[in-house]
Amino acid sequence: MYVILDSARDERIYSKLVKSDIEVVSLYRGDLERELAEVAPYLIKLQRVDPFNEWLLKNGWGNSWGIFFESSATMKELRQHLRTFLMVYDEEANPLYFRYYDPRVFRIYLATCNQEEMNTVFGPIHYYAMEDEDPNFLLRFWLGQESPMQEKIPVGRIEEAMK
């Protein structure tokens, strides 16, 4: 299980990432990685049992800190894939940051994807999971034949549903 955390959402995120013994990498590279370290999106590989997970769910759930996903790809492959849609372009070809890792943005975006967009966004990812507008529920999205499939899971049933 992985998570992309948006450290711009809360100053505690970057501080915790720096102090924790977890596998983590910024989605930014080069100068941006250094200059925006405290507000960058971070890819984190979650371990089954880790104090970081408890801290994350206790503090971040319901606060739009990030999105979770499952994949068998390596961290390097995932970083490369997830970087491909950090930047989008408007009608005048001006570059814009796409903060897809914000669950408030991503859950709306995924519901509107066509097949080509879904293939791009999912790539090596089996499913995405994030808080619903109502944080008592988790939304899980996966690739369907012609549209993204979606399941709304009560928080009390998350562990059972993710098996």
PDB file of C-alpha atoms in Angstrom:
ATOM      1  CA  MET A   1       0.000   0.000   0.000  1.00  0.00           C
ATOM      2  CA  TYR A   2       1.226   3.471  -0.886  1.00  0.00           C
ATOM      3  CA  VAL A   3       0.104   7.008  -0.166  1.00  0.00           C
ATOM      4  CA  ILE A   4       0.817  10.347  -1.801  1.00  0.00           C
ATOM      5  CA  LEU A   5       0.780  13.032   0.877  1.00  0.00           C
ATOM      6  CA  ASP A   6       0.436  16.727   0.115  1.00  0.00           C
ATOM      7  CA  SER A   7       2.773  18.392   2.594  1.00  0.00           C
ATOM      8  CA  ALA A   8       1.259  21.776   1.689  1.00  0.00           C
ATOM      9  CA  ARG A   9      -1.914  20.725   3.554  1.00  0.00           C
ATOM     10  CA  ASP A  10      -0.302  20.757   7.017  1.00  0.00           C
ATOM     11  CA  GLU A  11       3.169  21.711   8.266  1.00  0.00           C
ATOM     12  CA  ARG A  12       3.247  18.587  10.457  1.00  0.00           C
ATOM     13  CA  ILE A  13       3.452  16.355   7.376  1.00  0.00           C
ATOM     14  CA  TYR A  14       6.924  17.387   6.205  1.00  0.00           C
ATOM     15  CA  SER A  15       8.218  17.427   9.771  1.00  0.00           C
ATOM     16  CA  LYS A  16       6.945  13.886  10.350  1.00  0.00           C
ATOM     17  CA  LEU A  17       8.354  12.627   7.031  1.00  0.00           C
ATOM     18  CA  VAL A  18      11.811  13.935   7.879  1.00  0.00           C
ATOM     19  CA  LYS A  19      11.762  12.297  11.325  1.00  0.00           C
ATOM     20  CA  SER A  20      10.196   8.958  10.355  1.00  0.00           C
ATOM     21  CA  ASP A  21      11.976   5.810   9.281  1.00  0.00           C
ATOM     22  CA  ILE A  22       9.826   5.227   6.190  1.00  0.00           C
ATOM     23  CA  GLU A  23      10.460   4.799   2.484  1.00  0.00           C
ATOM     24  CA  VAL A  24       9.573   8.211   1.032  1.00  0.00           C
ATOM     25  CA  VAL A  25      10.422  10.253  -2.075  1.00  0.00           C
ATOM     26  CA  SER A  26       9.295  13.639  -3.356  1.00  0.00           C
ATOM     27  CA  LEU A  27       7.366  13.703  -6.616  1.00  0.00           C
ATOM     28  CA  TYR A  28       9.315  16.840  -7.505  1.00  0.00           C
ATOM     29  CA  ARG A  29      12.860  16.651  -8.883  1.00  0.00           C
ATOM     30  CA  GLY A  30      15.845  18.941  -9.205  1.00  0.00           C
ATOM     31  CA  ASP A  31      15.519  22.524  -7.981  1.00  0.00           C
ATOM     32  CA  LEU A  32      11.814  22.113  -7.210  1.00  0.00           C
ATOM     33  CA  GLU A  33      12.551  19.186  -4.913  1.00  0.00           C
ATOM     34  CA  ARG A  34      14.842  21.385  -2.805  1.00  0.00           C
ATOM     35  CA  GLU A  35      12.973  24.685  -3.080  1.00  0.00           C
ATOM     36  CA  LEU A  36       9.516  23.274  -2.377  1.00  0.00           C
ATOM     37  CA  ALA A  37      10.474  20.444  -0.008  1.00  0.00           C
ATOM     38  CA  GLU A  38       8.141  21.614   2.767  1.00  0.00           C
ATOM     39  CA  VAL A  39       5.081  21.822   0.480  1.00  0.00           C
ATOM     40  CA  ALA A  40       5.779  19.061  -2.054  1.00  0.00           C
ATOM     41  CA  PRO A  41       3.762  15.906  -2.716  1.00  0.00           C
ATOM     42  CA  TYR A  42       5.498  12.801  -1.336  1.00  0.00           C
ATOM     43  CA  LEU A  43       5.199   9.167  -2.352  1.00  0.00           C
ATOM     44  CA  ILE A  44       5.369   6.871   0.674  1.00  0.00           C
ATOM     45  CA  LYS A  45       5.444   3.099   0.868  1.00  0.00           C
ATOM     46  CA  LEU A  46       3.384   2.098   3.886  1.00  0.00           C
ATOM     47  CA  GLN A  47       4.363  -0.888   5.993  1.00  0.00           C
ATOM     48  CA  ARG A  48       1.676  -3.159   7.378  1.00  0.00           C
ATOM     49  CA  VAL A  49       2.405  -2.238  10.995  1.00  0.00           C
ATOM     50  CA  ASP A  50       4.069   1.106  11.604  1.00  0.00           C
ATOM     51  CA  PRO A  51       3.502   3.998  14.028  1.00  0.00           C
ATOM     52  CA  PHE A  52       3.511   6.322  10.993  1.00  0.00           C
ATOM     53  CA  ASN A  53       0.283   4.723   9.722  1.00  0.00           C
ATOM     54  CA  GLU A  54      -1.500   5.385  13.007  1.00  0.00           C
ATOM     55  CA  TRP A  55      -0.263   8.983  13.039  1.00  0.00           C
ATOM     56  CA  LEU A  56      -1.364   9.469   9.432  1.00  0.00           C
ATOM     57  CA  LEU A  57      -4.886   8.146   9.930  1.00  0.00           C
ATOM     58  CA  LYS A  58      -5.378   9.920  13.267  1.00  0.00           C
ATOM     59  CA  ASN A  59      -4.251  13.316  11.962  1.00  0.00           C
ATOM     60  CA  GLY A  60      -4.828  13.222   8.219  1.00  0.00           C
ATOM     61  CA  TRP A  61      -8.059  11.328   7.633  1.00  0.00           C
ATOM     62  CA  GLY A  62     -10.828  13.829   6.928  1.00  0.00           C
ATOM     63  CA  ASN A  63      -8.303  16.615   6.273  1.00  0.00           C
ATOM     64  CA  SER A  64      -7.561  15.898   2.594  1.00  0.00           C
ATOM     65  CA  TRP A  65      -3.916  15.082   3.144  1.00  0.00           C
ATOM     66  CA  GLY A  66      -3.578  12.630   0.269  1.00  0.00           C
ATOM     67  CA  ILE A  67      -4.611   9.542  -1.645  1.00  0.00           C
ATOM     68  CA  PHE A  68      -3.822   5.865  -1.090  1.00  0.00           C
ATOM     69  CA  PHE A  69      -3.251   3.203  -3.724  1.00  0.00           C
ATOM     70  CA  GLU A  70      -2.131  -0.357  -4.283  1.00  0.00           C
ATOM     71  CA  SER A  71       0.473  -1.392  -6.853  1.00  0.00           C
ATOM     72  CA  SER A  72       3.069  -4.088  -7.438  1.00  0.00           C
ATOM     73  CA  ALA A  73       5.391  -1.595  -9.192  1.00  0.00           C
ATOM     74  CA  THR A  74       8.608  -0.365  -7.584  1.00  0.00           C
ATOM     75  CA  MET A  75       8.922   3.040  -5.923  1.00  0.00           C
ATOM     76  CA  LYS A  76      11.050   4.194  -8.861  1.00  0.00           C
ATOM     77  CA  GLU A  77       8.425   3.086 -11.398  1.00  0.00           C
ATOM     78  CA  LEU A  78       5.614   4.641  -9.370  1.00  0.00           C
ATOM     79  CA  ARG A  79       7.425   7.942  -8.974  1.00  0.00           C
ATOM     80  CA  GLN A  80       8.013   8.091 -12.713  1.00  0.00           C
ATOM     81  CA  HIS A  81       4.369   7.260 -13.440  1.00  0.00           C
ATOM     82  CA  LEU A  82       2.927   9.689 -10.885  1.00  0.00           C
ATOM     83  CA  ARG A  83       5.145  12.531 -12.102  1.00  0.00           C
ATOM     84  CA  THR A  84       3.663  12.295 -15.611  1.00  0.00           C
ATOM     85  CA  PHE A  85       0.505  14.126 -14.609  1.00  0.00           C
ATOM     86  CA  LEU A  86       1.820  16.666 -12.103  1.00  0.00           C
ATOM     87  CA  MET A  87       1.633  19.295 -14.841  1.00  0.00           C
ATOM     88  CA  VAL A  88      -1.321  19.991 -17.130  1.00  0.00           C
ATOM     89  CA  TYR A  89      -1.906  22.720 -19.686  1.00  0.00           C
ATOM     90  CA  ASP A  90      -4.785  25.137 -20.147  1.00  0.00           C
ATOM     91  CA  GLU A  91      -6.351  26.161 -23.478  1.00  0.00           C
ATOM     92  CA  GLU A  92      -3.518  28.651 -24.132  1.00  0.00           C
ATOM     93  CA  ALA A  93      -0.874  25.975 -23.409  1.00  0.00           C
ATOM     94  CA  ASN A  94       0.083  27.555 -20.077  1.00  0.00           C
ATOM     95  CA  PRO A  95       1.445  24.990 -17.608  1.00  0.00           C
ATOM     96  CA  LEU A  96      -0.551  24.421 -14.420  1.00  0.00           C
ATOM     97  CA  TYR A  97       0.155  22.169 -11.446  1.00  0.00           C
ATOM     98  CA  PHE A  98      -2.451  19.422 -11.189  1.00  0.00           C
ATOM     99  CA  ARG A  99      -2.901  18.658  -7.502  1.00  0.00           C
ATOM    100  CA  TYR A 100      -4.495  15.291  -8.221  1.00  0.00           C
ATOM    101  CA  TYR A 101      -3.189  13.940  -4.904  1.00  0.00           C
ATOM    102  CA  ASP A 102      -5.785  16.094  -3.103  1.00  0.00           C
ATOM    103  CA  PRO A 103      -8.745  13.726  -2.569  1.00  0.00           C
ATOM    104  CA  ARG A 104     -11.192  16.619  -3.061  1.00  0.00           C
ATOM    105  CA  VAL A 105      -9.797  17.026  -6.587  1.00  0.00           C
ATOM    106  CA  PHE A 106      -9.073  13.401  -7.449  1.00  0.00           C
ATOM    107  CA  ARG A 107     -12.441  11.887  -6.557  1.00  0.00           C
ATOM    108  CA  ILE A 108     -14.159  14.382  -8.884  1.00  0.00           C
ATOM    109  CA  TYR A 109     -11.566  13.982 -11.641  1.00  0.00           C
ATOM    110  CA  LEU A 110     -11.677  10.161 -11.627  1.00  0.00           C
ATOM    111  CA  ALA A 111     -15.451  10.144 -11.961  1.00  0.00           C
ATOM    112  CA  THR A 112     -15.140  12.154 -15.204  1.00  0.00           C
ATOM    113  CA  CYS A 113     -12.275  10.243 -16.877  1.00  0.00           C
ATOM    114  CA  ASN A 114     -12.651   8.685 -20.302  1.00  0.00           C
ATOM    115  CA  GLN A 115     -10.923   5.366 -21.077  1.00  0.00           C
ATOM    116  CA  GLU A 116      -7.693   6.954 -22.349  1.00  0.00           C
ATOM    117  CA  GLU A 117      -7.411   9.199 -19.281  1.00  0.00           C
ATOM    118  CA  MET A 118      -8.123   6.257 -16.993  1.00  0.00           C
ATOM    119  CA  ASN A 119      -5.377   4.191 -18.599  1.00  0.00           C
ATOM    120  CA  THR A 120      -2.952   7.083 -18.108  1.00  0.00           C
ATOM    121  CA  VAL A 121      -3.924   7.766 -14.507  1.00  0.00           C
ATOM    122  CA  PHE A 122      -4.009   4.135 -13.416  1.00  0.00           C
ATOM    123  CA  GLY A 123      -0.979   2.779 -15.299  1.00  0.00           C
ATOM    124  CA  PRO A 124       0.568   0.249 -12.866  1.00  0.00           C
ATOM    125  CA  ILE A 125      -1.893   1.096 -10.075  1.00  0.00           C
ATOM    126  CA  HIS A 126      -4.522  -1.516  -9.152  1.00  0.00           C
ATOM    127  CA  TYR A 127      -6.827   0.866  -7.297  1.00  0.00           C
ATOM    128  CA  TYR A 128      -6.934   4.277  -5.639  1.00  0.00           C
ATOM    129  CA  ALA A 129      -8.560   4.903  -2.252  1.00  0.00           C
ATOM    130  CA  MET A 130      -9.337   8.171  -0.502  1.00  0.00           C
ATOM    131  CA  GLU A 131     -11.649   9.783   1.991  1.00  0.00           C
ATOM    132  CA  ASP A 132     -15.119  10.657   0.774  1.00  0.00           C
ATOM    133  CA  GLU A 133     -16.629  14.110   1.334  1.00  0.00           C
ATOM    134  CA  ASP A 134     -18.067  12.411   4.404  1.00  0.00           C
ATOM    135  CA  PRO A 135     -14.925  11.132   6.189  1.00  0.00           C
ATOM    136  CA  ASN A 136     -16.952   8.246   7.620  1.00  0.00           C
ATOM    137  CA  PHE A 137     -16.533   6.654   4.192  1.00  0.00           C
ATOM    138  CA  LEU A 138     -13.647   5.668   1.956  1.00  0.00           C
ATOM    139  CA  LEU A 139     -13.948   5.776  -1.828  1.00  0.00           C
ATOM    140  CA  ARG A 140     -12.129   3.151  -3.850  1.00  0.00           C
ATOM    141  CA  PHE A 141     -11.691   3.498  -7.635  1.00  0.00           C
ATOM    142  CA  TRP A 142     -10.419   0.915 -10.116  1.00  0.00           C
ATOM    143  CA  LEU A 143     -10.407   0.454 -13.868  1.00  0.00           C
ATOM    144  CA  GLY A 144     -13.659  -0.661 -15.416  1.00  0.00           C
ATOM    145  CA  GLN A 145     -14.299  -1.639 -19.030  1.00  0.00           C
ATOM    146  CA  GLU A 146     -15.463   1.813 -20.107  1.00  0.00           C
ATOM    147  CA  SER A 147     -15.440   3.934 -16.973  1.00  0.00           C
ATOM    148  CA  PRO A 148     -13.846   3.964 -13.553  1.00  0.00           C
ATOM    149  CA  MET A 149     -15.544   1.686 -11.058  1.00  0.00           C
ATOM    150  CA  GLN A 150     -16.261   3.139  -7.645  1.00  0.00           C
ATOM    151  CA  GLU A 151     -17.086   1.666  -4.258  1.00  0.00           C
ATOM    152  CA  LYS A 152     -18.052   3.582  -1.112  1.00  0.00           C
ATOM    153  CA  ILE A 153     -16.922   1.755   2.020  1.00  0.00           C
ATOM    154  CA  PRO A 154     -17.830   2.635   5.626  1.00  0.00           C
ATOM    155  CA  VAL A 155     -14.628   3.407   7.544  1.00  0.00           C
ATOM    156  CA  GLY A 156     -15.356   0.578   9.982  1.00  0.00           C
ATOM    157  CA  ARG A 157     -15.144  -1.929   7.104  1.00  0.00           C
ATOM    158  CA  ILE A 158     -12.003  -0.612   5.375  1.00  0.00           C
ATOM    159  CA  GLU A 159      -9.614  -3.362   6.417  1.00  0.00           C
ATOM    160  CA  GLU A 160     -12.105  -6.070   5.423  1.00  0.00           C
ATOM    161  CA  ALA A 161     -12.828  -4.418   2.048  1.00  0.00           C
ATOM    162  CA  MET A 162      -9.155  -3.962   1.118  1.00  0.00           C
ATOM    163  CA  LYS A 163      -8.357  -7.688   1.338  1.00  0.00           C
TER     164      LYS A 163
END
